[in-house]
Coordinates of C-alpha atoms in Angstrom, one line a residue:
X189 CA 36.8 4.9 17.4
X190 CA 35.3 4.9 13.9
X191 CA 36.1 1.9 11.8
X192 CA 38.3 2.4 8.7
X193 CA 35.6 1.7 6.2
X194 CA 34.8 3.1 2.8
X195 CA 31.3 4.4 3.0
X196 CA 29.4 4.5 -0.3
X197 CA 26.6 7.0 -0.8
X198 CA 25.4 4.6 -3.5
X199 CA 26.3 1.2 -2.1
X200 CA 25.7 -2.1 -3.9
X201 CA 22.7 -4.2 -2.8
X202 CA 24.9 -7.3 -2.9
X203 CA 28.5 -6.6 -2.0
X204 CA 29.7 -9.4 -4.3
X205 CA 28.3 -7.7 -7.3
X206 CA 30.3 -4.5 -6.7
X207 CA 33.7 -3.9 -8.3
X208 CA 35.8 -4.1 -5.2
X209 CA 39.0 -2.9 -6.9
X210 CA 37.8 0.7 -6.8
X211 CA 35.6 3.0 -4.8
X212 CA 31.9 3.1 -5.9
X213 CA 30.8 6.3 -7.4
X214 CA 30.1 9.0 -4.8
X215 CA 32.0 7.2 -2.0
X216 CA 34.2 8.7 0.7
X217 CA 36.6 7.3 3.2
X218 CA 36.6 7.6 7.0
X219 CA 39.6 9.9 7.1
X220 CA 37.6 12.6 5.4
X221 CA 34.5 12.0 7.5
X222 CA 36.4 12.2 10.8
X223 CA 37.3 15.8 10.0
X224 CA 33.7 17.0 9.8
X225 CA 31.3 14.3 10.8
X226 CA 28.3 16.6 11.1
X227 CA 28.6 17.5 7.4
X228 CA 29.2 14.1 6.1
X229 CA 26.5 12.3 8.1
X230 CA 24.0 14.7 6.5
X231 CA 25.2 13.8 3.0
X232 CA 25.2 10.1 3.7
X233 CA 21.7 10.2 5.3
X234 CA 20.4 12.1 2.3
X235 CA 21.7 9.3 0.1
X236 CA 19.8 6.8 2.3
X237 CA 16.5 8.7 2.0
X238 CA 17.1 8.8 -1.8
X239 CA 17.0 5.0 -1.9
X240 CA 13.4 5.1 -0.5
X241 CA 12.2 7.0 -3.6
X242 CA 13.4 4.1 -5.9
X243 CA 12.1 1.5 -3.4
X244 CA 8.6 3.0 -3.0
X245 CA 7.5 2.3 -6.6
X246 CA 7.9 -1.5 -6.6
X247 CA 6.9 -1.6 -2.9
X248 CA 3.5 -0.1 -3.8
X249 CA 2.9 -2.3 -6.8
X250 CA 3.7 -5.7 -5.2
X251 CA 1.6 -4.7 -2.1
X252 CA -1.4 -3.2 -3.8
X253 CA -1.7 -5.1 -7.1
X254 CA -1.9 -8.4 -5.2
X255 CA -5.1 -7.3 -3.4
X256 CA -8.7 -6.9 -4.4
X257 CA -9.0 -3.1 -4.5
X258 CA -8.0 -2.9 -8.2
X259 CA -8.6 -4.4 -11.5
X260 CA -6.6 -4.1 -14.8
X261 CA -8.0 -3.7 -18.3
X262 CA -6.3 -6.9 -19.5
X263 CA -3.3 -9.1 -19.2
X264 CA 0.0 -7.3 -19.5
X265 CA 3.6 -8.2 -20.4
X266 CA 4.8 -5.9 -17.6
X267 CA 6.4 -7.7 -14.7
X268 CA 3.8 -6.2 -12.3
X269 CA 1.1 -8.5 -13.9
X270 CA 2.6 -11.4 -11.9
X271 CA 1.5 -9.5 -8.7
X272 CA -2.1 -9.5 -10.0
X273 CA -2.1 -13.0 -11.4
X274 CA -0.2 -14.7 -8.6
X275 CA 1.9 -16.5 -11.3
X276 CA 5.1 -16.1 -9.3
X277 CA 8.5 -16.3 -11.0
X278 CA 12.0 -15.5 -9.6
X279 CA 12.9 -13.5 -12.7
X280 CA 10.8 -10.4 -12.1
X281 CA 12.6 -7.0 -12.7
X282 CA 10.2 -5.0 -10.4
X283 CA 10.8 -7.4 -7.5
X284 CA 14.5 -7.3 -8.1
X285 CA 14.3 -3.5 -7.8
X286 CA 12.3 -3.8 -4.6
X287 CA 14.9 -6.2 -3.2
X288 CA 18.0 -4.2 -4.4
X289 CA 16.8 -0.8 -3.3
X290 CA 15.6 -2.2 0.1
X291 CA 19.0 -3.7 0.8
X292 CA 20.8 -0.6 -0.5
X293 CA 18.9 1.4 2.1
X294 CA 19.7 -1.2 4.7
X295 CA 23.4 -1.1 3.8
X296 CA 23.7 2.7 3.8
X297 CA 21.8 3.1 7.0
X298 CA 23.9 0.4 8.6
X299 CA 27.2 1.9 7.5
X300 CA 26.2 5.2 9.0
X301 CA 25.3 3.5 12.3
X302 CA 28.5 1.5 12.3
X303 CA 30.6 4.6 11.4
X304 CA 29.5 7.1 14.0
X305 CA 29.3 6.9 17.8
X306 CA 26.2 8.0 19.7
X307 CA 26.3 10.8 22.2
X308 CA 27.9 13.6 20.2
X309 CA 24.7 15.8 20.3
X310 CA 21.0 15.4 20.2
X311 CA 21.0 16.4 16.6
X312 CA 23.6 13.8 15.8
X313 CA 21.8 11.1 17.7
X314 CA 18.6 12.0 15.9
X315 CA 20.3 11.3 12.5
X316 CA 21.4 7.9 13.8
X317 CA 17.8 7.3 14.9
X318 CA 16.7 8.1 11.4
X319 CA 19.0 5.3 10.1
X320 CA 17.6 2.8 12.6
X321 CA 14.1 3.7 11.5
X322 CA 14.9 3.3 7.8
X323 CA 16.7 0.0 8.4
X324 CA 13.8 -1.4 10.6
X325 CA 11.3 -0.3 8.0
X326 CA 13.1 -1.9 5.1
X327 CA 13.4 -5.2 6.9
X328 CA 9.7 -5.1 7.8
X329 CA 8.6 -4.4 4.2
X330 CA 10.9 -7.1 2.9
X331 CA 9.9 -9.8 5.3
X332 CA 6.2 -9.3 4.7
X333 CA 6.7 -9.7 1.0
X334 CA 9.3 -12.5 1.0
X335 CA 8.4 -14.3 4.3
X336 CA 5.3 -16.1 5.3
X337 CA 2.7 -14.4 7.6
X338 CA 3.9 -14.3 11.2
X339 CA 1.2 -16.6 12.6
X340 CA 2.5 -19.5 10.4
X341 CA 5.5 -21.0 12.3
X342 CA 7.7 -17.9 12.5
X343 CA 10.5 -19.8 14.2
X344 CA 11.0 -22.1 11.2
X345 CA 9.8 -20.2 8.2
X346 CA 12.4 -18.1 6.5
X347 CA 12.4 -14.3 6.5
X348 CA 15.2 -12.3 4.9
X349 CA 19.0 -12.1 5.3
X350 CA 20.1 -9.8 8.1
X351 CA 23.2 -8.0 6.7
X352 CA 23.8 -4.8 8.7
X353 CA 26.5 -3.0 6.9
X354 CA 29.4 -3.5 4.6
X355 CA 31.6 -6.3 6.1
X356 CA 35.3 -5.4 6.8
X357 CA 36.5 -8.3 4.7
X358 CA 35.0 -7.8 1.3
X359 CA 37.4 -10.2 -0.4
X360 CA 36.4 -13.4 1.5
X361 CA 32.7 -12.8 1.8
X362 CA 30.4 -15.5 3.1
X363 CA 27.1 -13.8 4.1
X364 CA 24.5 -15.6 6.2
X365 CA 21.4 -17.3 4.7
X366 CA 18.0 -15.9 5.4
X367 CA 17.1 -15.5 9.0
X368 CA 13.8 -16.9 10.2
X369 CA 10.7 -14.8 10.2
X370 CA 10.9 -14.6 14.0
X371 CA 14.5 -13.5 13.9
X372 CA 13.7 -10.9 11.2
X373 CA 10.9 -9.4 13.3
X374 CA 13.3 -9.3 16.3
X375 CA 15.7 -7.3 14.2
X376 CA 12.9 -5.0 13.1
X377 CA 11.7 -4.4 16.7
X378 CA 15.3 -3.8 17.9
X379 CA 15.9 -1.2 15.2
X380 CA 12.6 0.6 15.7
X381 CA 12.9 0.6 19.5
X382 CA 16.4 2.1 19.1
X383 CA 15.0 4.7 16.7
X384 CA 12.3 5.6 19.2
X385 CA 15.0 6.2 21.8
X386 CA 17.3 8.3 19.6
X387 CA 14.7 10.3 17.7
X388 CA 14.0 13.4 19.9
X389 CA 13.7 16.0 17.2
X390 CA 10.6 16.1 14.9
X391 CA 11.6 17.6 11.5
X392 CA 8.3 16.9 9.9
X393 CA 6.6 14.0 8.1
X394 CA 9.2 13.5 5.4
X395 CA 11.8 12.6 8.0
X396 CA 11.9 9.7 10.5
X397 CA 10.6 10.7 13.9
X398 CA 9.8 9.2 17.3
X399 CA 6.1 9.1 16.2
X400 CA 7.0 7.4 12.9
X401 CA 8.9 4.7 14.8
X402 CA 6.0 4.2 17.3
X403 CA 3.5 4.1 14.4
X404 CA 5.4 1.4 12.6
X405 CA 5.9 -0.6 15.8
X406 CA 2.1 -0.5 16.3
X407 CA 1.8 -2.2 12.8
X408 CA 4.7 -4.6 13.4
X409 CA 3.1 -5.9 16.6
X410 CA -0.3 -6.1 14.9
X411 CA 1.3 -8.3 12.2
X412 CA 2.6 -10.5 15.1
X413 CA -0.7 -10.6 17.0
X414 CA -2.0 -13.7 15.3
X415 CA -5.5 -14.2 13.9
X416 CA -8.9 -13.3 15.3
X417 CA -9.5 -17.0 15.9
X418 CA -6.1 -17.6 17.6
X419 CA -4.7 -14.2 18.8
X420 CA -1.3 -13.6 20.4
X421 CA -2.4 -11.4 23.2
X422 CA 1.1 -10.3 24.2
X423 CA 1.7 -8.8 20.8
X424 CA -1.8 -7.4 20.5
X425 CA -1.2 -5.6 23.8
X426 CA 2.0 -4.1 22.5
X427 CA 0.2 -3.0 19.4
X428 CA -2.3 -1.1 21.6
X429 CA 0.5 0.5 23.7
X430 CA 2.4 1.8 20.7
X431 CA -0.8 3.1 19.1
X432 CA -1.6 4.8 22.4
X433 CA 1.8 6.6 22.2
X434 CA 1.1 8.0 18.8
X435 CA -2.5 9.0 19.4
X436 CA -1.9 10.4 22.9
X437 CA 1.1 12.4 21.8
X438 CA -1.1 15.1 20.2
X439 CA 1.5 15.5 17.4
X440 CA -0.9 14.4 14.7
X441 CA -4.6 15.0 13.9
X442 CA -7.2 13.4 11.8
X443 CA -8.2 15.6 8.9
X444 CA -11.9 16.7 9.0
X445 CA -14.1 14.9 6.4
X446 CA -13.9 17.7 3.7
X447 CA -10.2 18.0 4.0
X448 CA -9.7 14.2 4.1
X449 CA -11.5 14.0 0.7
X450 CA -8.5 16.0 -0.7
X451 CA -5.8 14.1 1.3
X452 CA -3.9 13.3 -1.9
X453 CA -3.5 16.9 -2.9
X454 CA -1.7 18.0 0.3
X455 CA 2.1 17.7 0.6
X456 CA 3.1 15.6 3.5
X457 CA 4.7 18.6 5.2
X458 CA 1.4 20.4 5.3
X459 CA -0.8 17.3 6.3
X460 CA -1.5 17.0 10.0
X461 CA -2.5 13.4 9.6
X462 CA 0.7 12.1 7.8
X463 CA 3.2 10.6 10.2
X464 CA 5.8 9.6 7.6
X465 CA 5.9 9.7 3.8
X466 CA 8.5 9.2 1.2
X467 CA 8.9 12.6 -0.3
X468 CA 8.7 13.1 -4.0
X469 CA 9.0 16.4 -5.9
X470 CA 7.9 17.4 -9.4
X471 CA 11.5 18.0 -10.6
X472 CA 12.1 14.2 -10.3
X473 CA 9.7 13.7 -13.1
X474 CA 10.1 15.4 -16.5
X475 CA 7.8 15.3 -19.5
X476 CA 6.2 12.0 -20.0
X477 CA 7.9 10.5 -17.0
X478 CA 4.7 11.1 -15.1
X479 CA 3.3 8.1 -17.0
X480 CA 5.6 5.9 -14.9
X481 CA 4.7 7.1 -11.5
X482 CA 2.4 5.0 -9.3
X483 CA -0.6 7.1 -10.2
X484 CA 0.1 6.8 -13.9
X485 CA -1.5 3.3 -14.0
X486 CA -4.6 4.4 -12.1
X487 CA -5.6 7.5 -14.2
X488 CA -4.8 9.8 -17.1
X489 CA -4.8 13.3 -15.7
X490 CA -4.1 16.2 -18.0
X491 CA -2.8 13.8 -20.7
X492 CA -0.4 12.1 -18.3
X493 CA -0.7 8.5 -17.3
X494 CA -1.7 5.2 -18.8
X495 CA -5.0 5.0 -17.0
X496 CA -5.2 1.2 -17.3
X497 CA -6.0 0.1 -13.8
X498 CA -9.2 0.9 -12.0
X499 CA -11.1 0.6 -8.7
X500 CA -12.5 -2.9 -8.5
X501 CA -16.3 -3.6 -8.5
X502 CA -15.7 -5.1 -5.1
X503 CA -14.2 -1.8 -3.8
X504 CA -17.0 0.2 -5.4
X505 CA -19.6 -1.9 -3.7
X506 CA -17.9 -1.4 -0.4
X507 CA -18.0 2.3 -0.9
X508 CA -21.7 2.1 -1.7
X509 CA -22.8 0.0 1.3
X510 CA -23.8 3.0 3.3
X511 CA -25.5 4.7 0.4
X512 CA -24.9 5.3 -3.2
X513 CA -21.9 7.6 -4.1
X514 CA -23.0 9.4 -7.3
X515 CA -20.1 10.9 -9.3
X516 CA -22.2 12.6 -12.0
X517 CA -21.4 16.3 -12.1
X518 CA -25.0 17.3 -11.9
X519 CA -25.8 14.9 -9.0
X520 CA -22.4 14.7 -7.3
X521 CA -23.0 13.0 -3.9
X522 CA -20.3 11.5 -1.8
X523 CA -21.7 9.3 1.0
X524 CA -18.4 7.7 1.9
X525 CA -15.5 10.2 1.9
X526 CA -13.2 7.6 0.5
X527 CA -15.2 7.7 -2.7
X528 CA -13.7 11.1 -3.4
X529 CA -10.6 9.3 -4.6
X530 CA -12.5 7.6 -7.4
X531 CA -13.3 9.5 -10.7
X532 CA -15.3 7.7 -13.4
X533 CA -14.6 8.9 -17.0
X534 CA -18.0 9.9 -18.2
X535 CA -18.3 10.1 -22.0
X536 CA -19.8 13.2 -23.6
X537 CA -21.0 13.8 -27.1
X538 CA -18.3 15.6 -29.0
X539 CA -20.7 18.0 -30.5
X540 CA -23.4 18.6 -27.9
X541 CA -21.6 17.7 -24.7
X542 CA -24.5 15.5 -23.7
X543 CA -24.2 12.3 -21.7
X544 CA -25.8 9.0 -22.5
X545 CA -27.9 7.6 -19.6
X546 CA -27.5 3.9 -18.9
X547 CA -28.4 1.2 -16.5
X548 CA -25.1 -0.3 -15.2
X549 CA -24.9 -3.6 -13.5
X550 CA -22.4 -6.5 -13.3
X551 CA -23.6 -9.5 -15.3
X552 CA -22.5 -13.1 -14.6
X553 CA -21.2 -15.2 -17.4
X554 CA -20.3 -18.8 -16.7
X555 CA -17.9 -19.0 -19.6
X556 CA -16.2 -15.6 -19.4
X557 CA -16.7 -14.5 -15.8
X558 CA -18.5 -11.4 -14.7
X559 CA -18.4 -8.1 -16.6
X560 CA -20.1 -4.7 -16.5
X561 CA -23.1 -4.0 -18.7
X562 CA -24.0 -0.4 -19.5
X563 CA -27.5 -0.8 -21.1
X564 CA -28.9 2.4 -22.7
X565 CA -32.2 3.4 -21.1
X566 CA -35.5 4.8 -22.4
X567 CA -37.9 6.7 -20.2
X568 CA -41.7 6.7 -20.7
X569 CA -43.3 8.5 -17.8
X570 CA -42.4 6.5 -14.7
X571 CA -41.5 3.4 -16.7
X572 CA -37.8 2.9 -17.5
X573 CA -36.5 0.3 -19.8
X574 CA -33.0 -0.8 -20.6
X575 CA -31.7 -2.7 -23.6
X576 CA -29.0 -5.4 -23.3
X577 CA -28.2 -6.9 -26.6
X578 CA -31.5 -8.0 -28.3
X579 CA -33.5 -7.9 -25.1
X580 CA -35.3 -5.0 -23.5
X581 CA -36.0 -5.0 -19.7
X582 CA -38.3 -3.0 -17.6
X583 CA -36.5 -1.7 -14.5
X584 CA -37.9 -2.6 -11.1
X585 CA -37.3 0.2 -8.4
X586 CA -35.1 -0.7 -5.5
X587 CA -34.4 2.8 -4.2
X588 CA -35.8 5.5 -6.5
X589 CA -34.2 8.3 -4.6
X590 CA -30.7 6.8 -5.2
X591 CA -31.7 5.6 -8.7
X592 CA -31.0 1.9 -7.8
X593 CA -33.0 -0.6 -9.8
X594 CA -33.1 -4.3 -10.7
X595 CA -34.0 -6.4 -13.7
X596 CA -35.0 -10.1 -14.2
X597 CA -32.5 -11.0 -16.9
X598 CA -33.1 -13.6 -19.6
X599 CA -30.2 -15.6 -18.3
X600 CA -32.3 -16.4 -15.2
X601 CA -30.5 -14.0 -12.8
X602 CA -31.8 -10.9 -11.1
X603 CA -29.3 -8.1 -11.3
X604 CA -29.3 -4.9 -9.3
X605 CA -27.6 -1.8 -10.7
X606 CA -27.8 2.0 -10.9
X607 CA -28.8 4.6 -13.4
X608 CA -25.7 6.5 -14.4
X609 CA -24.0 8.2 -17.3
X610 CA -22.1 6.0 -19.7
X611 CA -18.5 5.6 -18.6
X612 CA -15.8 5.3 -21.3
X613 CA -14.4 1.8 -21.8
X614 CA -10.8 0.6 -22.0
X615 CA -11.2 -2.6 -23.9
X616 CA -14.4 -3.8 -22.2
X617 CA -14.1 -2.2 -18.8
X618 CA -15.5 1.2 -17.5
X619 CA -12.7 3.4 -16.3
X620 CA -13.2 4.1 -12.6
X621 CA -10.0 6.1 -12.2
X622 CA -8.2 6.2 -8.9
X623 CA -6.6 9.5 -7.8
X624 CA -5.4 8.7 -4.3
X625 CA -1.8 8.4 -5.7
X626 CA -2.0 11.5 -7.8
X627 CA -2.4 15.3 -7.7
X628 CA -0.1 16.2 -4.8
X629 CA 0.2 19.9 -5.0
X630 CA -2.3 19.5 -7.9
X631 CA 0.6 18.3 -10.1
X632 CA -0.6 15.5 -12.3
X633 CA 0.6 12.2 -10.8
X634 CA 3.0 13.6 -8.2
X635 CA 2.6 11.5 -5.0
X636 CA 4.7 11.0 -1.9
X637 CA 3.9 7.5 -0.8
X638 CA 2.4 7.4 2.7
X639 CA 4.1 4.9 5.1
X640 CA 2.1 5.8 8.2
X641 CA -0.8 8.1 9.0
X642 CA -3.0 8.6 12.0
X643 CA -6.0 7.0 10.4
X644 CA -4.2 3.7 10.3
X645 CA -3.1 3.9 13.9
X646 CA -6.7 4.1 15.1
X647 CA -7.5 1.0 13.1
X648 CA -4.4 -0.8 14.4
X649 CA -5.6 -0.1 18.0
X650 CA -9.1 -1.2 17.1
X651 CA -8.0 -4.6 15.7
X652 CA -5.5 -5.2 18.6
X653 CA -8.2 -4.4 21.2
X654 CA -10.7 -6.7 19.4
X655 CA -8.1 -9.5 19.6
X656 CA -7.8 -8.8 23.3
X657 CA -11.6 -9.0 23.7
X658 CA -11.8 -5.2 24.5
X659 CA -14.7 -4.7 22.1
X660 CA -15.9 -1.4 23.6
X661 CA -12.5 0.2 23.1
X662 CA -12.3 -1.3 19.6
X663 CA -15.7 0.0 18.6
X664 CA -14.8 3.5 19.7
X665 CA -11.7 3.6 17.5
X666 CA -13.4 1.9 14.6
X667 CA -16.2 4.5 14.7
X668 CA -13.7 7.4 14.9
X669 CA -12.6 6.4 11.4
X670 CA -15.9 5.3 10.1
X671 CA -17.9 8.4 11.1
X672 CA -15.1 10.6 9.7
X673 CA -15.9 9.2 6.3
X674 CA -19.6 8.3 6.6
X675 CA -21.8 10.9 8.5
X676 CA -23.8 9.1 11.2
X677 CA -22.3 5.8 9.9
X678 CA -21.0 4.4 13.1
X679 CA -21.7 0.9 14.2
X680 CA -23.9 0.3 17.2
X681 CA -22.0 -2.7 18.5
X682 CA -18.9 -4.8 18.0
X683 CA -18.4 -8.3 19.4
X684 CA -16.8 -11.6 18.5
X685 CA -19.3 -12.4 15.9
X686 CA -18.7 -9.3 13.7
X687 CA -15.4 -7.7 14.8
X688 CA -13.2 -9.3 12.2
X689 CA -15.5 -8.6 9.3
X690 CA -16.1 -4.9 10.3
X691 CA -12.6 -4.0 11.1
X692 CA -11.2 -5.8 8.0
X693 CA -13.7 -3.9 5.9
X694 CA -12.8 -0.6 7.4
X695 CA -9.1 -1.2 6.8
X696 CA -9.8 -2.1 3.2
X697 CA -11.8 1.1 2.7
X698 CA -9.5 3.4 4.6
X699 CA -6.1 2.0 3.5
X700 CA -6.9 1.3 -0.1
X701 CA -4.1 2.1 -2.6
X702 CA -1.5 2.3 0.2
X703 CA -0.1 -1.2 -0.4
X704 CA -1.6 -2.8 2.6
X705 CA -4.6 -4.9 1.5
X706 CA -3.1 -8.2 0.4
X707 CA -0.9 -8.4 3.5
X708 CA -3.9 -7.6 5.8
X709 CA -5.8 -10.5 4.3
X710 CA -3.1 -13.1 4.6
X711 CA -1.6 -12.1 8.0
X712 CA -5.0 -12.8 9.6
X713 CA -5.3 -16.1 7.9
X714 CA -7.9 -15.0 5.4
X715 CA -8.4 -15.9 1.7
X716 CA -8.3 -13.5 -1.2
X717 CA -11.3 -13.7 -3.6
X718 CA -11.6 -11.5 -6.7
X719 CA -15.0 -12.5 -8.1
X720 CA -15.5 -9.2 -10.0
X721 CA -14.9 -8.0 -13.6
X722 CA -11.3 -8.1 -14.8
X723 CA -8.8 -10.6 -16.4
X724 CA -7.8 -12.1 -13.0
X725 CA -9.1 -15.6 -12.3
X726 CA -12.5 -14.7 -10.9
X727 CA -13.3 -18.1 -9.5
X728 CA -10.0 -18.4 -7.5
X729 CA -9.8 -18.2 -3.8
X730 CA -6.2 -17.8 -2.6
X731 CA -5.8 -19.0 1.0
X732 CA -3.1 -17.6 3.4
X733 CA -1.3 -20.9 3.2
X734 CA -0.9 -20.8 -0.6
X735 CA 2.7 -20.7 -1.8
X736 CA 1.9 -17.7 -4.0
X737 CA 1.2 -15.5 -0.9
X738 CA 5.0 -14.8 -0.7
X739 CA 7.2 -13.6 -3.6
X740 CA 10.2 -15.5 -4.9
X741 CA 13.6 -14.2 -3.9
X742 CA 14.9 -12.5 -7.1
X743 CA 17.2 -15.0 -9.0
X744 CA 19.7 -12.2 -9.6
X745 CA 20.0 -11.7 -5.9
X746 CA 20.6 -15.4 -5.4
X747 CA 23.2 -15.5 -8.2
X748 CA 25.2 -12.6 -6.9
X749 CA 24.9 -13.4 -3.2
X750 CA 28.2 -14.4 -1.5
X751 CA 26.8 -17.4 0.4
X752 CA 23.7 -19.5 0.4
X753 CA 20.4 -17.6 -0.2
X754 CA 17.6 -20.1 0.0
X755 CA 14.7 -19.7 -2.4
X756 CA 11.0 -19.8 -1.4
X757 CA 9.2 -23.1 -2.1
X758 CA 7.5 -23.4 -5.5
X759 CA 4.4 -25.1 -4.2

């Protein structure tokens, strides 16, 4: 029998912070639901999906900005700058939103699970499966942000509180403290396994499905699989098995190279590679609201967006490893398909429309860190010179066909760079716009954040197989992804000496701007270095054991929590 609970479509993240003397707005009681459960579960489930839209914004920022794919034009007073600077504080509004919306989704999904019995119909069970998926996904994203990497003492390190639904006694609440990382992962696996069992109907990529549950399980087990130096083979094998289920299902397909280069423009419903995405629609943004979407920080498109955060020099260098990607209109050449999501803002003369040709390189400065130099060039036959400040340098050819040259600088360093058109500056940084989180349906910064896609699943299986010592299988999967982006770019071999470097690099290239990079570094015991232009500390190397690898629990959540909620260590 269904419990006599009040089910809130918009339920409070912390029950103690709700006004318990009246029903929350949009709530309904069980007597009404019992009369027509099919109708009401649909409404309640829609409310749960709605939380994901609010959650996905801070989820992206705290995941992506803490990595090394991006740089920002300068220090910012916005709370997200803490993600970039690693100057962690417990009073961060964006992290509070991430926590609150995550737990609202958990509460709403749990209340539906607790309210309805299984077995009424396949359609009904499928909706319950969607709730289990959402709950497992929320716990996973929360624990990887607020709990330490799994390989670091998961049985003693703290994860997040496990609070599955609105308690019956809301007057005398005393909720449990944070579970351990191990216990949190056990909850995640139980939820996703239950989702896999119940989800028998595929309604497309904007709804939870069996494939979505299996895809996320492949990543969860990968996060549990230890480091390359000390792998947990049990979990690595399970990561392989769940990746197998997704890949062998035939329900998803990698986009061909030319289509993949427009991945961001397709809606998730029309994208054969997308497994699950949080659906956004243009009507949710009005007027200048497009400035505040995820893509608004990465580019200004059609007058929309701040355009203050760009692809890092490190990421640009990775894209250019297999050959120079040239974004100039007259010489447009994309060697690595992932470079199609980068758009430099080339300056044109307002009267003539002409471009200014420069030699661009990254110059080292012991006092101020590295920065770009765009030195205007002069051609005299085959001799090219570039002027930096008061000095003029003759360029030495490195690869004339790709217009790559070097100079011996007066500071004693040899710098290699490219001939290019002058890119407009924001403060002192060239604008390498990122469009991967924009232009869905060609609508400015519309973007439905991708949670899982088939490209990731191949890389999950490659990494897991490498940790198992199955280097042949790992190489096959790695090259499936690599050759999709780089024609004839496959690796000839993979072994213990190079697997971690090559797989890590491919994950960085492939999953950039999907909120994965910083977690990928730390879960494998790596250190994050950002020795490239930007206001971040360029000399800093952040090890996976650093206290700043995890975020503080929001102080507001601690203050309103009915029970003990232990904060993360401050050092």
